[in-house]
CSV table of C-alpha atoms in Angstrom, one decimal:
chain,number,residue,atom,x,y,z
A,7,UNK,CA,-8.6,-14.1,-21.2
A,8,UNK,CA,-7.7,-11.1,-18.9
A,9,UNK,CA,-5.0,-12.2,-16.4
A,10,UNK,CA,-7.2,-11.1,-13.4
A,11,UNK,CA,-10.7,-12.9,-14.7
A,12,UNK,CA,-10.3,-16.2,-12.8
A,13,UNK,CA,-9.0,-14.0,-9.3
A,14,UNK,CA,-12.1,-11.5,-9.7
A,15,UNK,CA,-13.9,-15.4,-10.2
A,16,UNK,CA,-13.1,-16.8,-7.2
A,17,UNK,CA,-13.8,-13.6,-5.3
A,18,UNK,CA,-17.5,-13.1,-6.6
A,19,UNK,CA,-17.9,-17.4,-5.7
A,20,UNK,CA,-16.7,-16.5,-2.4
A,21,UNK,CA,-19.1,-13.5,-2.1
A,22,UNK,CA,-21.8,-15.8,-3.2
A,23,UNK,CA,-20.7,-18.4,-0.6
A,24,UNK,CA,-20.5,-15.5,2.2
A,25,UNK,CA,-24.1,-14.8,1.7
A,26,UNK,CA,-25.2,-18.2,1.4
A,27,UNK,CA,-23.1,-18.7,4.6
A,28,UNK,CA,-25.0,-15.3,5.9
A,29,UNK,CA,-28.8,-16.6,4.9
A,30,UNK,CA,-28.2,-19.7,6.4
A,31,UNK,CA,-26.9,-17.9,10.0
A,32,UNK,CA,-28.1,-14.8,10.0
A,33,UNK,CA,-26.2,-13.9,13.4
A,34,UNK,CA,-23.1,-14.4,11.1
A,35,UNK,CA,-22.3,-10.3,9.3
A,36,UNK,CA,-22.0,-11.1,5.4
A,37,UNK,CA,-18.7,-9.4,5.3
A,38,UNK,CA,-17.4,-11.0,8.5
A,39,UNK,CA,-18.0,-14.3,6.8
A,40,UNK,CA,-16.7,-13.1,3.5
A,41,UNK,CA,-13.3,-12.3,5.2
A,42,UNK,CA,-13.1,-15.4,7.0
A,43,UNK,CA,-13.5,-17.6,3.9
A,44,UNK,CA,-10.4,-15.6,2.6
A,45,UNK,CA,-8.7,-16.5,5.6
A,46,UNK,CA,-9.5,-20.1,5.6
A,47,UNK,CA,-8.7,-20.2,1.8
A,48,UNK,CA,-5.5,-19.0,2.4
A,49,UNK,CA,-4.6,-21.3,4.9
A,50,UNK,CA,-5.1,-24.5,2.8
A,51,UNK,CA,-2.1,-25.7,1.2
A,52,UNK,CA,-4.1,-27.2,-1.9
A,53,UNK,CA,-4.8,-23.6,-2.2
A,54,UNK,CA,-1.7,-21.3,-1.3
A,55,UNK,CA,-0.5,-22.2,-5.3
A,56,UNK,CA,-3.4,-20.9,-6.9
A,57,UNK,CA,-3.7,-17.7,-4.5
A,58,UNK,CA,-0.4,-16.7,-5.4
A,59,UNK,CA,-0.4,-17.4,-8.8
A,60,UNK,CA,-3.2,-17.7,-11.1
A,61,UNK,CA,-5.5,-16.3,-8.9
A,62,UNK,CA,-3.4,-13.2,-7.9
A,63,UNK,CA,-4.0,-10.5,-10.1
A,64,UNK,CA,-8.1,-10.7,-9.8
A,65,UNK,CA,-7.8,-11.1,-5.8
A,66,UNK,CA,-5.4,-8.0,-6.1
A,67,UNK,CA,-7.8,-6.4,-7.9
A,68,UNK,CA,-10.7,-7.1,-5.8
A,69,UNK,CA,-8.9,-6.0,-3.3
A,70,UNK,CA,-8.0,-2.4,-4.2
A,71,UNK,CA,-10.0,-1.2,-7.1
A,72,UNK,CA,-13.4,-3.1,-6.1
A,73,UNK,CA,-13.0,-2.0,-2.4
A,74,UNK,CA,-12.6,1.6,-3.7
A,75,UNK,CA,-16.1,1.6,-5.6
A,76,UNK,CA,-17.6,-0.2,-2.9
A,77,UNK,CA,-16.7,2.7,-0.2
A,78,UNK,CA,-18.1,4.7,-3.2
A,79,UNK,CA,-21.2,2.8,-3.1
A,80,UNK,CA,-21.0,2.9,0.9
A,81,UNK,CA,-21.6,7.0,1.0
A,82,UNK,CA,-25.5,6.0,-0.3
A,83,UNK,CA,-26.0,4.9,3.1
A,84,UNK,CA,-25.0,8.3,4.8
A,85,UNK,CA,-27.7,10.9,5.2
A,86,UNK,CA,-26.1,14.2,7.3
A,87,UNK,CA,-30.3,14.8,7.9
A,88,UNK,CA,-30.1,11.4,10.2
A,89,UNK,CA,-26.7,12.5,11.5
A,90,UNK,CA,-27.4,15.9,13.2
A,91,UNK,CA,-30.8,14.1,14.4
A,92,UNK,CA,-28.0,12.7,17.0
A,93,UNK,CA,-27.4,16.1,18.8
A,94,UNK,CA,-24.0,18.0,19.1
A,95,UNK,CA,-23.2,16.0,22.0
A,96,UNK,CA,-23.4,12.7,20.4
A,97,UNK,CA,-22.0,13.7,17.0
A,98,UNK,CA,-19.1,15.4,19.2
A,99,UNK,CA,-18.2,12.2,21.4
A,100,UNK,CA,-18.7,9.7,18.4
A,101,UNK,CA,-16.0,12.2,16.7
A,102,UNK,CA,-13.4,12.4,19.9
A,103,UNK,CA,-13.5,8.5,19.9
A,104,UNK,CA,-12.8,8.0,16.6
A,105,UNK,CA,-10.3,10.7,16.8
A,106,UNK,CA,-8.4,9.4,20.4
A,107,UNK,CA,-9.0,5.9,19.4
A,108,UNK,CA,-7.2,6.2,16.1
A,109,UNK,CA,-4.3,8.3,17.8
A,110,UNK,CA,-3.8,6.0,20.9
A,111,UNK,CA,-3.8,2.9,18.5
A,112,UNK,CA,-1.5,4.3,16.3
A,113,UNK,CA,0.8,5.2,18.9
A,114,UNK,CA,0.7,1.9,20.3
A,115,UNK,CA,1.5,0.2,17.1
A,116,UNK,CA,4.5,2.5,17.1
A,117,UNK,CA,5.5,1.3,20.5
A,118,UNK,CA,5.5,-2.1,19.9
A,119,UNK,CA,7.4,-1.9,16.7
A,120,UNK,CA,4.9,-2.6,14.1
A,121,UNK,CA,6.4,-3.0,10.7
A,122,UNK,CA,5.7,-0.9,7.9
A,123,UNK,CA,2.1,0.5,7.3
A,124,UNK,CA,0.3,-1.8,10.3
A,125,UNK,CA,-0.1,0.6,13.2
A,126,UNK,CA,-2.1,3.4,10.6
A,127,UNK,CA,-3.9,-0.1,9.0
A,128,UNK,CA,-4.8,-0.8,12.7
A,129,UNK,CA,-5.7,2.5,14.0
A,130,UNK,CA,-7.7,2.7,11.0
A,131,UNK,CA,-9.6,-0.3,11.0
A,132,UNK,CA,-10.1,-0.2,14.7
A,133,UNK,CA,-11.3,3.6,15.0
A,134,UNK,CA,-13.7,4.0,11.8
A,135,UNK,CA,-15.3,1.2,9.8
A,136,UNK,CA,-13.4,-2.2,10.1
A,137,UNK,CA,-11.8,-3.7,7.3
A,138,UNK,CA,-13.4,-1.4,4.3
A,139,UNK,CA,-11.5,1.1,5.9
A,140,UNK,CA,-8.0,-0.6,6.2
A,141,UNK,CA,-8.5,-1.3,2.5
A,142,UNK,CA,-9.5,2.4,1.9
A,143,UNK,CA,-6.1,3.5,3.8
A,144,UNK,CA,-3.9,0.5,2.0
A,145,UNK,CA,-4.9,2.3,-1.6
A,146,UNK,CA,-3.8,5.9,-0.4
A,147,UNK,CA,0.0,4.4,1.7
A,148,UNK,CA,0.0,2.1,-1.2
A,149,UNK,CA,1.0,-0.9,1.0
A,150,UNK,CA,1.0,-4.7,0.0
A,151,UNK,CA,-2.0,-7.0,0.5
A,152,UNK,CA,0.4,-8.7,2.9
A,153,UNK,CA,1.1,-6.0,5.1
A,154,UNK,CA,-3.0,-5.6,4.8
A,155,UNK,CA,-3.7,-8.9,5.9
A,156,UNK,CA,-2.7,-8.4,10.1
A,157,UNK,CA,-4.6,-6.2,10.2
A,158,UNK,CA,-7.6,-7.2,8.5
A,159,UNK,CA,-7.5,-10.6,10.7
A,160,UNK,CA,-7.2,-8.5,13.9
A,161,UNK,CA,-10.2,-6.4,13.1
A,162,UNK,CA,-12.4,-9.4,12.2
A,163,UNK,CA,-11.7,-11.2,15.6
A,164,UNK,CA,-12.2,-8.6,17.6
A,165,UNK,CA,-15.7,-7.4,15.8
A,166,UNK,CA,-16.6,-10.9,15.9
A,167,UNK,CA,-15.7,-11.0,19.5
A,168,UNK,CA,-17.8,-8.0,20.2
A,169,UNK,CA,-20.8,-9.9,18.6
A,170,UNK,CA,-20.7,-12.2,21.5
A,171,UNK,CA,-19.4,-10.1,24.4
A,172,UNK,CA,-21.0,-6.9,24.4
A,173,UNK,CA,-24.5,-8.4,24.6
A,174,UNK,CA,-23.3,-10.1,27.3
A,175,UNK,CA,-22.7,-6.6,29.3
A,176,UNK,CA,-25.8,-5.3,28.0
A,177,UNK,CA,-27.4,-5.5,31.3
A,178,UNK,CA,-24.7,-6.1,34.0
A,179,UNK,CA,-23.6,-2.5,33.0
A,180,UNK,CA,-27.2,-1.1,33.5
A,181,UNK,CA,-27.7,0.8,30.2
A,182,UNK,CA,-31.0,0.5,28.4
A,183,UNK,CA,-32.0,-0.4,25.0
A,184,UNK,CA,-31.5,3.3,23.7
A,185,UNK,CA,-28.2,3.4,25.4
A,186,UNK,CA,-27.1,-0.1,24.3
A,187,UNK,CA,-27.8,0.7,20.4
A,188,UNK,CA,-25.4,4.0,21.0
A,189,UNK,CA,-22.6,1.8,23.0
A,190,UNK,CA,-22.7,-0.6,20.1
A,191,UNK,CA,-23.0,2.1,17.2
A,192,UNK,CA,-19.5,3.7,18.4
A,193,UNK,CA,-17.7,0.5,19.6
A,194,UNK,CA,-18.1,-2.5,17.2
A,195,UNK,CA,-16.0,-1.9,13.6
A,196,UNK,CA,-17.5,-3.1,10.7
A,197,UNK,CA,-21.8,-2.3,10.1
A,198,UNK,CA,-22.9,-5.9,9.6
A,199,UNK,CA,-20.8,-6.6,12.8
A,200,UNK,CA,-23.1,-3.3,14.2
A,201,UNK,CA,-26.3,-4.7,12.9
A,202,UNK,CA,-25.5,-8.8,14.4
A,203,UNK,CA,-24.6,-7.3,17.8
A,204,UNK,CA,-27.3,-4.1,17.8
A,205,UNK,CA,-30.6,-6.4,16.7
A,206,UNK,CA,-31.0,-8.4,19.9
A,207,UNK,CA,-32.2,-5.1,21.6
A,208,UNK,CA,-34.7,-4.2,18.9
A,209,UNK,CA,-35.6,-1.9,16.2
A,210,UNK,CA,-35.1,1.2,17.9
A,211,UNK,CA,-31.6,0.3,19.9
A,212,UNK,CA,-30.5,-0.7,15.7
A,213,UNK,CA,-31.4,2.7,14.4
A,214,UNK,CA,-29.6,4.5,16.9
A,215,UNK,CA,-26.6,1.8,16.4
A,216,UNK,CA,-26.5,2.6,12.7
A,217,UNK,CA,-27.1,6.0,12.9
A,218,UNK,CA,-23.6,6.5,15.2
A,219,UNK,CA,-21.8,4.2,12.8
A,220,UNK,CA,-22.4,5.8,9.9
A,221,UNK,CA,-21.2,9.3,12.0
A,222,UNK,CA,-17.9,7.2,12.4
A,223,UNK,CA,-17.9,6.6,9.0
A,224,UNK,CA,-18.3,9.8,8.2
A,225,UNK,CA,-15.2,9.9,9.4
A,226,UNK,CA,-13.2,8.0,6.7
A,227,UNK,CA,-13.0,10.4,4.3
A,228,UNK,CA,-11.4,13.4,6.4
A,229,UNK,CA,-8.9,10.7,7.9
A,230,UNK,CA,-8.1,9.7,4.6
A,231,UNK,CA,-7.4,12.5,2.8
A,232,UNK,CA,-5.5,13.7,5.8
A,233,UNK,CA,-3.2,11.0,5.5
A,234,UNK,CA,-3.4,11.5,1.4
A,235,UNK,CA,-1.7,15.2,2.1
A,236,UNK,CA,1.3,13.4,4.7
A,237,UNK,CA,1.9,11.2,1.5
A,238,UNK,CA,1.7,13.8,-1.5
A,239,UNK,CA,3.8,15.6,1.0
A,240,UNK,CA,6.2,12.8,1.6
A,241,UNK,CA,6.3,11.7,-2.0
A,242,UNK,CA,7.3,15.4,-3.3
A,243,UNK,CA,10.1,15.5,-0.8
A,244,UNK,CA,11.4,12.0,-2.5
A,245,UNK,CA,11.1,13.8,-5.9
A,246,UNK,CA,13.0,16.4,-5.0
A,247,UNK,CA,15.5,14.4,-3.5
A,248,UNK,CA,15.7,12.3,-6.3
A,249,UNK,CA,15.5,15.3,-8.5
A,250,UNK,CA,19.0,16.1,-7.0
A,251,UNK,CA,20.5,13.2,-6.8
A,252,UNK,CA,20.3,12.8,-10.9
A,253,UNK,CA,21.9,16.3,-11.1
A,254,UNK,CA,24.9,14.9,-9.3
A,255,UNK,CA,25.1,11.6,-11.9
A,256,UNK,CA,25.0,11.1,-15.6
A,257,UNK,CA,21.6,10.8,-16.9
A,258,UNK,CA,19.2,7.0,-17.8
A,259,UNK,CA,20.7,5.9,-21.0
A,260,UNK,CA,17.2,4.2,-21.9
A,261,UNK,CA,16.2,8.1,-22.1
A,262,UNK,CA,13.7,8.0,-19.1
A,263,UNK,CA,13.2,11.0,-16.9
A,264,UNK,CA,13.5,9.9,-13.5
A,265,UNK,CA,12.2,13.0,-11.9
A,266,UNK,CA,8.7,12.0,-14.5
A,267,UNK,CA,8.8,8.5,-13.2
A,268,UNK,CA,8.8,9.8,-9.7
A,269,UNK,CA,5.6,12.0,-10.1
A,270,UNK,CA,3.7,9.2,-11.8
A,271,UNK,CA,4.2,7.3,-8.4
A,272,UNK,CA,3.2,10.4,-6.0
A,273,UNK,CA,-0.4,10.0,-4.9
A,274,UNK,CA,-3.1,12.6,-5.2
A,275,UNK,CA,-4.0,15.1,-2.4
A,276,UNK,CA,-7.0,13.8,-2.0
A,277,UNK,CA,-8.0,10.1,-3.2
A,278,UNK,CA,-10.9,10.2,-6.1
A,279,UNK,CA,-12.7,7.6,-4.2
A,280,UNK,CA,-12.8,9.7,-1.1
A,281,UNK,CA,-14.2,12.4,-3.7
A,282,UNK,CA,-16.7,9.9,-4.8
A,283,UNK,CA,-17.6,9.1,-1.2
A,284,UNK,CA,-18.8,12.3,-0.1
A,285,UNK,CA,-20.3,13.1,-3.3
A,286,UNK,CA,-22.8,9.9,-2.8
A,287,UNK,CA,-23.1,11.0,0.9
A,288,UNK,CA,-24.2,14.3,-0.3
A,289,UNK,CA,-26.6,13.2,-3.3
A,290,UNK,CA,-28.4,10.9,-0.4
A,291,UNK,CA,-28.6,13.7,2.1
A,292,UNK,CA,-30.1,16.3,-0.7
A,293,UNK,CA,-31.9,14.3,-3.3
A,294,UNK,CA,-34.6,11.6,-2.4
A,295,UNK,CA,-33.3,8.7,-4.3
A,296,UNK,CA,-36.1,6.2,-5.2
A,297,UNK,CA,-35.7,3.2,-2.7
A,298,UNK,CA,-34.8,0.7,-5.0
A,299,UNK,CA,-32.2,2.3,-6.5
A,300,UNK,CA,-30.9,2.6,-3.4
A,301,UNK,CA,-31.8,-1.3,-2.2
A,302,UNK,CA,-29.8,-1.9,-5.5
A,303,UNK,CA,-26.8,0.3,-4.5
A,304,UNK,CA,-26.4,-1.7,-1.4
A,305,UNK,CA,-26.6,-5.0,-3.1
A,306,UNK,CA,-23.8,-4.0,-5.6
A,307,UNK,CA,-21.8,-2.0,-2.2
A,308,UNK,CA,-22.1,-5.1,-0.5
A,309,UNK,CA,-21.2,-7.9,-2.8
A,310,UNK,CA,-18.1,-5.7,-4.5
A,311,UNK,CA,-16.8,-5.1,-0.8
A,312,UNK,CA,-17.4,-9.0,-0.2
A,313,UNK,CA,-15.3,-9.5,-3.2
A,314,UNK,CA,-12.4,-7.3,-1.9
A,315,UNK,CA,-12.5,-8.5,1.4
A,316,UNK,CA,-11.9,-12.1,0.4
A,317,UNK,CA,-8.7,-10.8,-1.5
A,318,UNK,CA,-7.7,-9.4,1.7
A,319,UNK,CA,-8.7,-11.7,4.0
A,320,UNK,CA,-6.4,-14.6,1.5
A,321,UNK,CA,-3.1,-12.9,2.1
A,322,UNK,CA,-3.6,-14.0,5.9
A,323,UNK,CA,-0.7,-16.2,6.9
A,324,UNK,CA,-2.4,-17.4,10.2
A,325,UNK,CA,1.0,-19.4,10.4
A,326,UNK,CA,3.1,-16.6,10.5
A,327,UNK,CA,0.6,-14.1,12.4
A,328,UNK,CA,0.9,-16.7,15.2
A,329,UNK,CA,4.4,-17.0,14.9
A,330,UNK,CA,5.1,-13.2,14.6
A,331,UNK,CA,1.8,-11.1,14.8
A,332,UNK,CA,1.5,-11.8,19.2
A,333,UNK,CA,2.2,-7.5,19.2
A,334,UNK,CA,-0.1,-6.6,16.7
A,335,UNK,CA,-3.2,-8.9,18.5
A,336,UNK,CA,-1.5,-7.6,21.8
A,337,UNK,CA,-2.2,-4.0,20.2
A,338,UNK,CA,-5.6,-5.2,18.3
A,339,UNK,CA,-7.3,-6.2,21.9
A,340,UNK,CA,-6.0,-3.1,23.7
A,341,UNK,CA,-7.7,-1.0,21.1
A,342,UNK,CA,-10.5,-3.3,21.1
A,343,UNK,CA,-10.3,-2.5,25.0
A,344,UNK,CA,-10.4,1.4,24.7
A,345,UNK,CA,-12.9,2.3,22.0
A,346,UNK,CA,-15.6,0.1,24.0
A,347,UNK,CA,-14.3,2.0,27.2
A,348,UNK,CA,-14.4,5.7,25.7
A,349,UNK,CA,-17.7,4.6,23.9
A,350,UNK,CA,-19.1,3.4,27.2
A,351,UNK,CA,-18.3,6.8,29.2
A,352,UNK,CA,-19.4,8.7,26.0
A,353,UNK,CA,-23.0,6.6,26.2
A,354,UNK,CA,-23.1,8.0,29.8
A,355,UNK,CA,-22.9,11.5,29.3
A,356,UNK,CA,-25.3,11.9,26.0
């Protein structure tokens, strides 16, 4: 039996669960509850052995791999057509946002001494598409599922949060229905958080909603193969360094070449899945796929990005988030803070 079988398992139960969990609540984003079950999961003790061990290698692999052909999948929903329908205006705020919020959230993470990758996983989740786009960025810096998993929780509360709150302002902040879709579309994360929070003001506030989240997600591809280039970048200088610091000592005696083994770990310029990405955007923009090819797209998107999000959503150590992850939520709420702020003033000038 493959070694990661009974992980990839447990991740499609869990997906099954989600949308059980989904069906049954429908105020409750099939992704969002995906994630949570991970994090729930990895919280039980009766658990923790199996998530580690047996069950590693599949959730690993659900993770990285499954997430990547989901965000694949994810481009089917993108039509530039519906895009440039939004004006310059609004295409060009929805852009700044993503572009300030990403920088301002990044630098934050930086000021507060985030370890490792967190303050790009944060900036990214918080600025594009939620937690498919943390796990885009994890498979192109290459970081563990644990260094994943802070951010992935942070995300989740704070779309879930938005669920509840920004309905709540709907009115107080005197912005119509129209207006109200648009405020959502560019604030909340993730697009079933989009679709929960967006609904309550009808069809036509949804459209608009979806219409500016999928302009953010537009977005994932150029931010991630920006970032690919910093790495390629970074990984050749390592070569090079290592190149010349085997010069200076006597070679492997197993008969390796270091300087190969190096540039099988460098990443690619640009990430295939990105590749893949726009490619689907572009065949939905150009070519009028039958609709239920694309209904079955979405299925398969959604239940292999269900999948990887329970992987990630199981490395969460709420234990040692509380214990140690008070600057990353500190930096998660501020972010949460300025993208609705920035998406507000952007609503106001559209």
């Amino acid at each position: 039996m493959p070694r990661w079988l009974p992980g990839a398992a447990a991740a499609a139960a869990a997906a099954l669960l989600a949308w059980g969990v989904h069906a049954v609540v429908p105020a409750i984003p099939l992704l969002t509850a995906a994630v949570a079950l991970g994090i729930v999961a990895g919280q039980l003790p009766a658990a923790r052995g199996a998530l580690t061990g047996v069950l590693a290698p599949g959730l690993s692999l659900a993770a990285k791999r499954l997430m990547r052909v989901g965000i694949v999948l994810l481009g089917l929903k993108l039509s530039f057509i519906d895009i440039a329908s939004l004006g310059w205006v609004s295409i060009a705020t929805t852009v700044a946002i993503v572009l300030v919020t990403f920088a301002g959230t990044f630098w934050l993470g930086r000021l507060f001494g985030l370890p490792g990758h967190q303050p790009l996983l944060i900036a990214t989740g918080f600025s594009i598409c939620g937690a498919s786009a943390i796990g885009a960025m994890s498979g192109v810096v290459r970081s563990k599922d644990e260094e994943a998993a802070t951010p992935v929780a942070l995300v989740t509360l704070c779309g879930t949060l938005a669920i509840g709150v920004l309905p709540l302002l709907w009115h107080p902040l005197g912005l119509d229905a129209l207006q109200f879709g648009h405020w959502v579309g560019a604030s909340v994360h993730d697009v079933g958080q989009v679709v929960a929070t967006a609904q309550i003001a009808g069809q036509a506030a949804l459209a608009v909603a979806i219409v500016v989240k999928l302009t953010r997600v537009v977005m994932l591809a150029p931010m991630v193969a920006m970032v690919g280039v910093v790495e390629h970048r970074r990984a050749q200088r390592e070569l090079r360094a290592s190149a010349g610091a085997v010069s200076a000592v006597e070679p492997p005696t197993d008969g390796r070449d270091v300087t190969t083994d190096a540039a099988a770990k460098r990443p690619p310029i640009v990430p295939l899945f990105v590749v893949g990405f726009l490619a689907a955007a572009l065949l939905r923009t150009f070519v009028p796929l039958p609709e239920p090819v694309l209904d079955a797209a979405d299925t398969v998107q959604t239940a292999l990005l269900a999948m990887a999000l329970f992987g990630l959503g199981a490395a969460v150590r709420l234990r040692t988030l509380v214990g140690t992850g008070w600057r990353a939520l500190l930096v998660g709420l501020i972010s949460w803070v300025l993208i609705a702020a920035l998406s507000f003033g952007a609503v106001q000038i559209s």
